[in-house]
Amino acid sequence: MAAGLKSSTLELLKRFNRAFPEFYEQFVSSEIQLQNLRLAYRLYKSKRAVVEIKPEGSKSALHFAYRNQSFLLSDIFGVLAAYGLTIHSLSLYGQINPPMLVFIKLVVSRGSKTLTSKTAENVCRAIREALAGRFEVEEMLAVEFNLDAGLEQV
């Protein structure tokens, strides 16, 4: 467990970790556990998906927290594909007990470079809009790809 934390924070972290699968605390670093707790708190306060993109070296890190839903990953990956982003790594943590939250960290780039602040802002907005059902990811992808073509033509 994270050394140097207040006992109240440690107790909160232990309660939070109970919603994850067995061995979560054993295999996930304290830093990631605290990051997920912070994201959960932001989700609780805002009542909407937490989506943020920050530079991380020569790439960008997308941090995400939301309630688990069947369309979640397809919406996120659809938005990333529509923006032509490359995924370099994926970390996904899901709770198996209520409130059934999902925490994702994706390291992405466009052309092997970090995303511009405007692109990062647009990607975050597009993910939120897709999750809210205000537009279909398929419509966004249709601009980039001919979805009616056979797979070999795409």
PDB file of N, CA and C in Angstrom, residues 52-142:
ATOM      1  N   GLU A  52      -9.479  12.969 -20.049  1.00  0.00           N
ATOM      2  CA  GLU A  52      -8.436  13.988 -20.114  1.00  0.00           C
ATOM      3  C   GLU A  52      -7.247  13.433 -20.876  1.00  0.00           C
ATOM      4  N   ILE A  53      -6.593  14.313 -21.593  1.00  0.00           N
ATOM      5  CA  ILE A  53      -5.398  13.932 -22.340  1.00  0.00           C
ATOM      6  C   ILE A  53      -4.282  14.887 -21.953  1.00  0.00           C
ATOM      7  N   LYS A  54      -3.150  14.300 -21.569  1.00  0.00           N
ATOM      8  CA  LYS A  54      -1.984  15.091 -21.171  1.00  0.00           C
ATOM      9  C   LYS A  54      -0.758  14.567 -21.906  1.00  0.00           C
ATOM     10  N   PRO A  55       0.186  15.455 -22.231  1.00  0.00           N
ATOM     11  CA  PRO A  55       1.436  14.988 -22.844  1.00  0.00           C
ATOM     12  C   PRO A  55       2.174  14.039 -21.900  1.00  0.00           C
ATOM     13  N   GLU A  56       2.767  13.017 -22.481  1.00  0.00           N
ATOM     14  CA  GLU A  56       3.584  12.064 -21.714  1.00  0.00           C
ATOM     15  C   GLU A  56       4.767  11.682 -22.595  1.00  0.00           C
ATOM     16  N   GLY A  57       5.853  12.398 -22.425  1.00  0.00           N
ATOM     17  CA  GLY A  57       7.015  12.192 -23.291  1.00  0.00           C
ATOM     18  C   GLY A  57       6.689  12.635 -24.709  1.00  0.00           C
ATOM     19  N   SER A  58       6.962  11.776 -25.676  1.00  0.00           N
ATOM     20  CA  SER A  58       6.684  12.112 -27.078  1.00  0.00           C
ATOM     21  C   SER A  58       5.293  11.659 -27.502  1.00  0.00           C
ATOM     22  N   LYS A  59       4.493  11.195 -26.541  1.00  0.00           N
ATOM     23  CA  LYS A  59       3.138  10.729 -26.822  1.00  0.00           C
ATOM     24  C   LYS A  59       2.164  11.454 -25.897  1.00  0.00           C
ATOM     25  N   SER A  60       0.916  11.050 -25.937  1.00  0.00           N
ATOM     26  CA  SER A  60      -0.100  11.630 -25.061  1.00  0.00           C
ATOM     27  C   SER A  60      -0.780  10.516 -24.281  1.00  0.00           C
ATOM     28  N   ALA A  61      -1.125  10.801 -23.028  1.00  0.00           N
ATOM     29  CA  ALA A  61      -1.818   9.826 -22.177  1.00  0.00           C
ATOM     30  C   ALA A  61      -3.267  10.253 -22.021  1.00  0.00           C
ATOM     31  N   LEU A  62      -4.176   9.375 -22.412  1.00  0.00           N
ATOM     32  CA  LEU A  62      -5.605   9.600 -22.249  1.00  0.00           C
ATOM     33  C   LEU A  62      -6.037   8.848 -20.993  1.00  0.00           C
ATOM     34  N   HIS A  63      -6.588   9.588 -20.032  1.00  0.00           N
ATOM     35  CA  HIS A  63      -7.110   8.984 -18.800  1.00  0.00           C
ATOM     36  C   HIS A  63      -8.623   9.075 -18.857  1.00  0.00           C
ATOM     37  N   PHE A  64      -9.274   7.986 -18.465  1.00  0.00           N
ATOM     38  CA  PHE A  64     -10.715   7.880 -18.623  1.00  0.00           C
ATOM     39  C   PHE A  64     -11.313   7.156 -17.425  1.00  0.00           C
ATOM     40  N   ALA A  65     -12.468   7.629 -16.961  1.00  0.00           N
ATOM     41  CA  ALA A  65     -13.230   6.940 -15.917  1.00  0.00           C
ATOM     42  C   ALA A  65     -14.713   7.135 -16.192  1.00  0.00           C
ATOM     43  N   TYR A  66     -15.466   6.021 -16.084  1.00  0.00           N
ATOM     44  CA  TYR A  66     -16.909   6.094 -16.314  1.00  0.00           C
ATOM     45  C   TYR A  66     -17.552   4.795 -15.835  1.00  0.00           C
ATOM     46  N   ARG A  67     -18.864   4.794 -15.768  1.00  0.00           N
ATOM     47  CA  ARG A  67     -19.593   3.562 -15.460  1.00  0.00           C
ATOM     48  C   ARG A  67     -19.416   2.577 -16.614  1.00  0.00           C
ATOM     49  N   ASN A  68     -19.298   1.307 -16.290  1.00  0.00           N
ATOM     50  CA  ASN A  68     -19.134   0.295 -17.325  1.00  0.00           C
ATOM     51  C   ASN A  68     -20.424   0.167 -18.139  1.00  0.00           C
ATOM     52  N   GLN A  69     -20.284   0.200 -19.451  1.00  0.00           N
ATOM     53  CA  GLN A  69     -21.410   0.043 -20.368  1.00  0.00           C
ATOM     54  C   GLN A  69     -20.937  -0.769 -21.561  1.00  0.00           C
ATOM     55  N   SER A  70     -21.862  -1.461 -22.208  1.00  0.00           N
ATOM     56  CA  SER A  70     -21.485  -2.383 -23.276  1.00  0.00           C
ATOM     57  C   SER A  70     -20.811  -1.692 -24.458  1.00  0.00           C
ATOM     58  N   PHE A  71     -21.143  -0.455 -24.722  1.00  0.00           N
ATOM     59  CA  PHE A  71     -20.624   0.247 -25.898  1.00  0.00           C
ATOM     60  C   PHE A  71     -19.369   1.070 -25.611  1.00  0.00           C
ATOM     61  N   LEU A  72     -18.915   1.055 -24.390  1.00  0.00           N
ATOM     62  CA  LEU A  72     -17.836   1.929 -23.941  1.00  0.00           C
ATOM     63  C   LEU A  72     -16.581   1.833 -24.803  1.00  0.00           C
ATOM     64  N   LEU A  73     -16.024   0.651 -24.925  1.00  0.00           N
ATOM     65  CA  LEU A  73     -14.765   0.503 -25.657  1.00  0.00           C
ATOM     66  C   LEU A  73     -14.934   0.771 -27.140  1.00  0.00           C
ATOM     67  N   SER A  74     -16.049   0.339 -27.728  1.00  0.00           N
ATOM     68  CA  SER A  74     -16.232   0.596 -29.163  1.00  0.00           C
ATOM     69  C   SER A  74     -16.340   2.089 -29.437  1.00  0.00           C
ATOM     70  N   ASP A  75     -16.985   2.836 -28.547  1.00  0.00           N
ATOM     71  CA  ASP A  75     -17.062   4.290 -28.732  1.00  0.00           C
ATOM     72  C   ASP A  75     -15.681   4.935 -28.613  1.00  0.00           C
ATOM     73  N   ILE A  76     -14.930   4.554 -27.591  1.00  0.00           N
ATOM     74  CA  ILE A  76     -13.603   5.151 -27.398  1.00  0.00           C
ATOM     75  C   ILE A  76     -12.684   4.820 -28.561  1.00  0.00           C
ATOM     76  N   PHE A  77     -12.603   3.524 -28.918  1.00  0.00           N
ATOM     77  CA  PHE A  77     -11.708   3.133 -30.008  1.00  0.00           C
ATOM     78  C   PHE A  77     -12.179   3.687 -31.347  1.00  0.00           C
ATOM     79  N   GLY A  78     -13.481   3.833 -31.522  1.00  0.00           N
ATOM     80  CA  GLY A  78     -14.007   4.437 -32.743  1.00  0.00           C
ATOM     81  C   GLY A  78     -13.580   5.885 -32.886  1.00  0.00           C
ATOM     82  N   VAL A  79     -13.648   6.639 -31.799  1.00  0.00           N
ATOM     83  CA  VAL A  79     -13.208   8.040 -31.823  1.00  0.00           C
ATOM     84  C   VAL A  79     -11.715   8.113 -32.128  1.00  0.00           C
ATOM     85  N   LEU A  80     -10.926   7.263 -31.482  1.00  0.00           N
ATOM     86  CA  LEU A  80      -9.479   7.272 -31.726  1.00  0.00           C
ATOM     87  C   LEU A  80      -9.171   6.933 -33.182  1.00  0.00           C
ATOM     88  N   ALA A  81      -9.899   5.972 -33.753  1.00  0.00           N
ATOM     89  CA  ALA A  81      -9.699   5.618 -35.167  1.00  0.00           C
ATOM     90  C   ALA A  81     -10.101   6.767 -36.075  1.00  0.00           C
ATOM     91  N   ALA A  82     -11.206   7.425 -35.753  1.00  0.00           N
ATOM     92  CA  ALA A  82     -11.671   8.541 -36.581  1.00  0.00           C
ATOM     93  C   ALA A  82     -10.662   9.687 -36.595  1.00  0.00           C
ATOM     94  N   TYR A  83      -9.944   9.861 -35.505  1.00  0.00           N
ATOM     95  CA  TYR A  83      -8.922  10.910 -35.442  1.00  0.00           C
ATOM     96  C   TYR A  83      -7.556  10.425 -35.924  1.00  0.00           C
ATOM     97  N   GLY A  84      -7.476   9.184 -36.367  1.00  0.00           N
ATOM     98  CA  GLY A  84      -6.226   8.654 -36.904  1.00  0.00           C
ATOM     99  C   GLY A  84      -5.129   8.515 -35.870  1.00  0.00           C
ATOM    100  N   LEU A  85      -5.500   8.164 -34.643  1.00  0.00           N
ATOM    101  CA  LEU A  85      -4.515   8.050 -33.571  1.00  0.00           C
ATOM    102  C   LEU A  85      -3.971   6.625 -33.484  1.00  0.00           C
ATOM    103  N   THR A  86      -2.736   6.524 -33.076  1.00  0.00           N
ATOM    104  CA  THR A  86      -2.088   5.233 -32.847  1.00  0.00           C
ATOM    105  C   THR A  86      -2.096   4.957 -31.352  1.00  0.00           C
ATOM    106  N   ILE A  87      -2.500   3.750 -30.974  1.00  0.00           N
ATOM    107  CA  ILE A  87      -2.484   3.345 -29.571  1.00  0.00           C
ATOM    108  C   ILE A  87      -1.182   2.600 -29.312  1.00  0.00           C
ATOM    109  N   HIS A  88      -0.405   3.088 -28.350  1.00  0.00           N
ATOM    110  CA  HIS A  88       0.873   2.467 -28.007  1.00  0.00           C
ATOM    111  C   HIS A  88       0.760   1.548 -26.798  1.00  0.00           C
ATOM    112  N   SER A  89      -0.123   1.890 -25.871  1.00  0.00           N
ATOM    113  CA  SER A  89      -0.339   1.007 -24.721  1.00  0.00           C
ATOM    114  C   SER A  89      -1.725   1.254 -24.145  1.00  0.00           C
ATOM    115  N   LEU A  90      -2.220   0.234 -23.470  1.00  0.00           N
ATOM    116  CA  LEU A  90      -3.554   0.282 -22.878  1.00  0.00           C
ATOM    117  C   LEU A  90      -3.491  -0.346 -21.495  1.00  0.00           C
ATOM    118  N   SER A  91      -4.005   0.371 -20.509  1.00  0.00           N
ATOM    119  CA  SER A  91      -4.196  -0.178 -19.162  1.00  0.00           C
ATOM    120  C   SER A  91      -5.667  -0.012 -18.839  1.00  0.00           C
ATOM    121  N   LEU A  92      -6.313  -1.104 -18.467  1.00  0.00           N
ATOM    122  CA  LEU A  92      -7.745  -1.082 -18.201  1.00  0.00           C
ATOM    123  C   LEU A  92      -8.010  -1.776 -16.870  1.00  0.00           C
ATOM    124  N   TYR A  93      -8.749  -1.092 -16.001  1.00  0.00           N
ATOM    125  CA  TYR A  93      -9.096  -1.628 -14.691  1.00  0.00           C
ATOM    126  C   TYR A  93     -10.600  -1.493 -14.530  1.00  0.00           C
ATOM    127  N   GLY A  94     -11.265  -2.597 -14.240  1.00  0.00           N
ATOM    128  CA  GLY A  94     -12.712  -2.570 -14.093  1.00  0.00           C
ATOM    129  C   GLY A  94     -13.150  -3.138 -12.763  1.00  0.00           C
ATOM    130  N   GLN A  95     -14.096  -2.461 -12.150  1.00  0.00           N
ATOM    131  CA  GLN A  95     -14.654  -2.947 -10.894  1.00  0.00           C
ATOM    132  C   GLN A  95     -15.657  -4.059 -11.189  1.00  0.00           C
ATOM    133  N   ILE A  96     -15.695  -5.062 -10.326  1.00  0.00           N
ATOM    134  CA  ILE A  96     -16.638  -6.163 -10.506  1.00  0.00           C
ATOM    135  C   ILE A  96     -17.805  -6.065  -9.527  1.00  0.00           C
ATOM    136  N   ASN A  97     -17.756  -5.083  -8.652  1.00  0.00           N
ATOM    137  CA  ASN A  97     -18.847  -4.816  -7.713  1.00  0.00           C
ATOM    138  C   ASN A  97     -19.294  -3.373  -7.906  1.00  0.00           C
ATOM    139  N   PRO A  98     -20.566  -3.071  -7.576  1.00  0.00           N
ATOM    140  CA  PRO A  98     -21.050  -1.701  -7.756  1.00  0.00           C
ATOM    141  C   PRO A  98     -20.117  -0.702  -7.092  1.00  0.00           C
ATOM    142  N   PRO A  99     -19.895   0.436  -7.733  1.00  0.00           N
ATOM    143  CA  PRO A  99     -20.633   1.026  -8.852  1.00  0.00           C
ATOM    144  C   PRO A  99     -20.170   0.601 -10.243  1.00  0.00           C
ATOM    145  N   MET A 100     -19.332  -0.423 -10.371  1.00  0.00           N
ATOM    146  CA  MET A 100     -18.936  -0.974 -11.677  1.00  0.00           C
ATOM    147  C   MET A 100     -18.286   0.084 -12.568  1.00  0.00           C
ATOM    148  N   LEU A 101     -17.268   0.734 -12.056  1.00  0.00           N
ATOM    149  CA  LEU A 101     -16.558   1.762 -12.815  1.00  0.00           C
ATOM    150  C   LEU A 101     -15.436   1.140 -13.636  1.00  0.00           C
ATOM    151  N   VAL A 102     -15.083   1.818 -14.720  1.00  0.00           N
ATOM    152  CA  VAL A 102     -13.984   1.402 -15.584  1.00  0.00           C
ATOM    153  C   VAL A 102     -12.973   2.544 -15.630  1.00  0.00           C
ATOM    154  N   PHE A 103     -11.700   2.195 -15.491  1.00  0.00           N
ATOM    155  CA  PHE A 103     -10.610   3.161 -15.552  1.00  0.00           C
ATOM    156  C   PHE A 103      -9.677   2.734 -16.671  1.00  0.00           C
ATOM    157  N   ILE A 104      -9.374   3.669 -17.557  1.00  0.00           N
ATOM    158  CA  ILE A 104      -8.546   3.353 -18.719  1.00  0.00           C
ATOM    159  C   ILE A 104      -7.437   4.389 -18.835  1.00  0.00           C
ATOM    160  N   LYS A 105      -6.259   3.898 -19.163  1.00  0.00           N
ATOM    161  CA  LYS A 105      -5.163   4.782 -19.563  1.00  0.00           C
ATOM    162  C   LYS A 105      -4.680   4.279 -20.918  1.00  0.00           C
ATOM    163  N   LEU A 106      -4.758   5.144 -21.904  1.00  0.00           N
ATOM    164  CA  LEU A 106      -4.281   4.844 -23.250  1.00  0.00           C
ATOM    165  C   LEU A 106      -3.150   5.798 -23.580  1.00  0.00           C
ATOM    166  N   VAL A 107      -2.039   5.281 -24.041  1.00  0.00           N
ATOM    167  CA  VAL A 107      -0.962   6.131 -24.540  1.00  0.00           C
ATOM    168  C   VAL A 107      -1.122   6.162 -26.051  1.00  0.00           C
ATOM    169  N   VAL A 108      -1.337   7.369 -26.585  1.00  0.00           N
ATOM    170  CA  VAL A 108      -1.647   7.537 -28.008  1.00  0.00           C
ATOM    171  C   VAL A 108      -0.739   8.585 -28.643  1.00  0.00           C
ATOM    172  N   SER A 109      -0.729   8.581 -29.960  1.00  0.00           N
ATOM    173  CA  SER A 109      -0.012   9.620 -30.702  1.00  0.00           C
ATOM    174  C   SER A 109      -0.660   9.757 -32.069  1.00  0.00           C
ATOM    175  N   ARG A 110      -0.291  10.808 -32.740  1.00  0.00           N
ATOM    176  CA  ARG A 110      -0.678  10.998 -34.143  1.00  0.00           C
ATOM    177  C   ARG A 110       0.617  11.283 -34.879  1.00  0.00           C
ATOM    178  N   GLY A 111       0.965  10.389 -35.796  1.00  0.00           N
ATOM    179  CA  GLY A 111       2.226  10.552 -36.511  1.00  0.00           C
ATOM    180  C   GLY A 111       3.418  10.470 -35.582  1.00  0.00           C
ATOM    181  N   SER A 112       3.349   9.618 -34.582  1.00  0.00           N
ATOM    182  CA  SER A 112       4.419   9.426 -33.584  1.00  0.00           C
ATOM    183  C   SER A 112       4.736  10.687 -32.791  1.00  0.00           C
ATOM    184  N   LYS A 113       3.778  11.607 -32.722  1.00  0.00           N
ATOM    185  CA  LYS A 113       3.972  12.844 -31.956  1.00  0.00           C
ATOM    186  C   LYS A 113       2.845  13.004 -30.948  1.00  0.00           C
ATOM    187  N   THR A 114       3.138  13.779 -29.915  1.00  0.00           N
ATOM    188  CA  THR A 114       2.117  14.097 -28.934  1.00  0.00           C
ATOM    189  C   THR A 114       0.990  14.878 -29.614  1.00  0.00           C
ATOM    190  N   LEU A 115      -0.218  14.771 -29.091  1.00  0.00           N
ATOM    191  CA  LEU A 115      -1.345  15.488 -29.679  1.00  0.00           C
ATOM    192  C   LEU A 115      -1.257  16.971 -29.350  1.00  0.00           C
ATOM    193  N   THR A 116      -1.665  17.798 -30.292  1.00  0.00           N
ATOM    194  CA  THR A 116      -1.749  19.227 -30.000  1.00  0.00           C
ATOM    195  C   THR A 116      -2.857  19.438 -28.976  1.00  0.00           C
ATOM    196  N   SER A 117      -2.830  20.558 -28.290  1.00  0.00           N
ATOM    197  CA  SER A 117      -3.863  20.814 -27.280  1.00  0.00           C
ATOM    198  C   SER A 117      -5.252  20.868 -27.912  1.00  0.00           C
ATOM    199  N   LYS A 118      -5.349  21.394 -29.127  1.00  0.00           N
ATOM    200  CA  LYS A 118      -6.646  21.474 -29.816  1.00  0.00           C
ATOM    201  C   LYS A 118      -7.153  20.079 -30.179  1.00  0.00           C
ATOM    202  N   THR A 119      -6.268  19.230 -30.705  1.00  0.00           N
ATOM    203  CA  THR A 119      -6.674  17.862 -31.040  1.00  0.00           C
ATOM    204  C   THR A 119      -7.082  17.113 -29.782  1.00  0.00           C
ATOM    205  N   ALA A 120      -6.314  17.255 -28.710  1.00  0.00           N
ATOM    206  CA  ALA A 120      -6.640  16.591 -27.443  1.00  0.00           C
ATOM    207  C   ALA A 120      -8.014  17.036 -26.947  1.00  0.00           C
ATOM    208  N   GLU A 121      -8.279  18.321 -27.021  1.00  0.00           N
ATOM    209  CA  GLU A 121      -9.575  18.862 -26.605  1.00  0.00           C
ATOM    210  C   GLU A 121     -10.702  18.280 -27.460  1.00  0.00           C
ATOM    211  N   ASN A 122     -10.491  18.209 -28.773  1.00  0.00           N
ATOM    212  CA  ASN A 122     -11.511  17.673 -29.678  1.00  0.00           C
ATOM    213  C   ASN A 122     -11.757  16.184 -29.447  1.00  0.00           C
ATOM    214  N   VAL A 123     -10.704  15.424 -29.193  1.00  0.00           N
ATOM    215  CA  VAL A 123     -10.854  13.989 -28.922  1.00  0.00           C
ATOM    216  C   VAL A 123     -11.650  13.783 -27.632  1.00  0.00           C
ATOM    217  N   CYS A 124     -11.328  14.530 -26.590  1.00  0.00           N
ATOM    218  CA  CYS A 124     -12.064  14.428 -25.324  1.00  0.00           C
ATOM    219  C   CYS A 124     -13.541  14.754 -25.528  1.00  0.00           C
ATOM    220  N   ARG A 125     -13.809  15.812 -26.252  1.00  0.00           N
ATOM    221  CA  ARG A 125     -15.196  16.206 -26.511  1.00  0.00           C
ATOM    222  C   ARG A 125     -15.919  15.133 -27.320  1.00  0.00           C
ATOM    223  N   ALA A 126     -15.260  14.587 -28.340  1.00  0.00           N
ATOM    224  CA  ALA A 126     -15.877  13.556 -29.183  1.00  0.00           C
ATOM    225  C   ALA A 126     -16.199  12.300 -28.371  1.00  0.00           C
ATOM    226  N   ILE A 127     -15.318  11.916 -27.462  1.00  0.00           N
ATOM    227  CA  ILE A 127     -15.591  10.745 -26.619  1.00  0.00           C
ATOM    228  C   ILE A 127     -16.797  11.008 -25.729  1.00  0.00           C
ATOM    229  N   ARG A 128     -16.854  12.182 -25.107  1.00  0.00           N
ATOM    230  CA  ARG A 128     -18.005  12.521 -24.251  1.00  0.00           C
ATOM    231  C   ARG A 128     -19.304  12.540 -25.051  1.00  0.00           C
ATOM    232  N   GLU A 129     -19.263  13.124 -26.247  1.00  0.00           N
ATOM    233  CA  GLU A 129     -20.460  13.197 -27.093  1.00  0.00           C
ATOM    234  C   GLU A 129     -20.912  11.801 -27.524  1.00  0.00           C
ATOM    235  N   ALA A 130     -19.966  10.941 -27.878  1.00  0.00           N
ATOM    236  CA  ALA A 130     -20.310   9.576 -28.287  1.00  0.00           C
ATOM    237  C   ALA A 130     -20.932   8.811 -27.120  1.00  0.00           C
ATOM    238  N   LEU A 131     -20.364   8.945 -25.930  1.00  0.00           N
ATOM    239  CA  LEU A 131     -20.904   8.258 -24.757  1.00  0.00           C
ATOM    240  C   LEU A 131     -22.292   8.767 -24.389  1.00  0.00           C
ATOM    241  N   ALA A 132     -22.531  10.041 -24.636  1.00  0.00           N
ATOM    242  CA  ALA A 132     -23.837  10.630 -24.330  1.00  0.00           C
ATOM    243  C   ALA A 132     -24.871  10.297 -25.400  1.00  0.00           C
ATOM    244  N   GLY A 133     -24.436   9.666 -26.498  1.00  0.00           N
ATOM    245  CA  GLY A 133     -25.360   9.286 -27.562  1.00  0.00           C
ATOM    246  C   GLY A 133     -25.764  10.427 -28.469  1.00  0.00           C
ATOM    247  N   ARG A 134     -25.017  11.530 -28.441  1.00  0.00           N
ATOM    248  CA  ARG A 134     -25.372  12.678 -29.274  1.00  0.00           C
ATOM    249  C   ARG A 134     -24.949  12.509 -30.725  1.00  0.00           C
ATOM    250  N   PHE A 135     -24.026  11.612 -30.987  1.00  0.00           N
ATOM    251  CA  PHE A 135     -23.729  11.220 -32.366  1.00  0.00           C
ATOM    252  C   PHE A 135     -23.134   9.822 -32.366  1.00  0.00           C
ATOM    253  N   GLU A 136     -23.283   9.166 -33.495  1.00  0.00           N
ATOM    254  CA  GLU A 136     -22.814   7.794 -33.639  1.00  0.00           C
ATOM    255  C   GLU A 136     -21.372   7.780 -34.111  1.00  0.00           C
ATOM    256  N   VAL A 137     -20.591   6.916 -33.515  1.00  0.00           N
ATOM    257  CA  VAL A 137     -19.194   6.775 -33.914  1.00  0.00           C
ATOM    258  C   VAL A 137     -19.112   6.336 -35.370  1.00  0.00           C
ATOM    259  N   GLU A 138     -20.066   5.502 -35.813  1.00  0.00           N
ATOM    260  CA  GLU A 138     -20.056   5.038 -37.202  1.00  0.00           C
ATOM    261  C   GLU A 138     -20.120   6.211 -38.183  1.00  0.00           C
ATOM    262  N   GLU A 139     -20.882   7.247 -37.831  1.00  0.00           N
ATOM    263  CA  GLU A 139     -20.963   8.430 -38.696  1.00  0.00           C
ATOM    264  C   GLU A 139     -19.608   9.120 -38.789  1.00  0.00           C
ATOM    265  N   MET A 140     -18.917   9.199 -37.661  1.00  0.00           N
ATOM    266  CA  MET A 140     -17.610   9.830 -37.643  1.00  0.00           C
ATOM    267  C   MET A 140     -16.612   9.003 -38.458  1.00  0.00           C
ATOM    268  N   LEU A 141     -16.685   7.684 -38.329  1.00  0.00           N
ATOM    269  CA  LEU A 141     -15.779   6.814 -39.070  1.00  0.00           C
ATOM    270  C   LEU A 141     -16.065   6.845 -40.563  1.00  0.00           C
ATOM    271  N   ALA A 142     -17.310   7.070 -40.948  1.00  0.00           N
ATOM    272  CA  ALA A 142     -17.668   7.107 -42.362  1.00  0.00           C
ATOM    273  C   ALA A 142     -16.935   8.225 -43.087  1.00  0.00           C
TER     274      ALA A 142
END
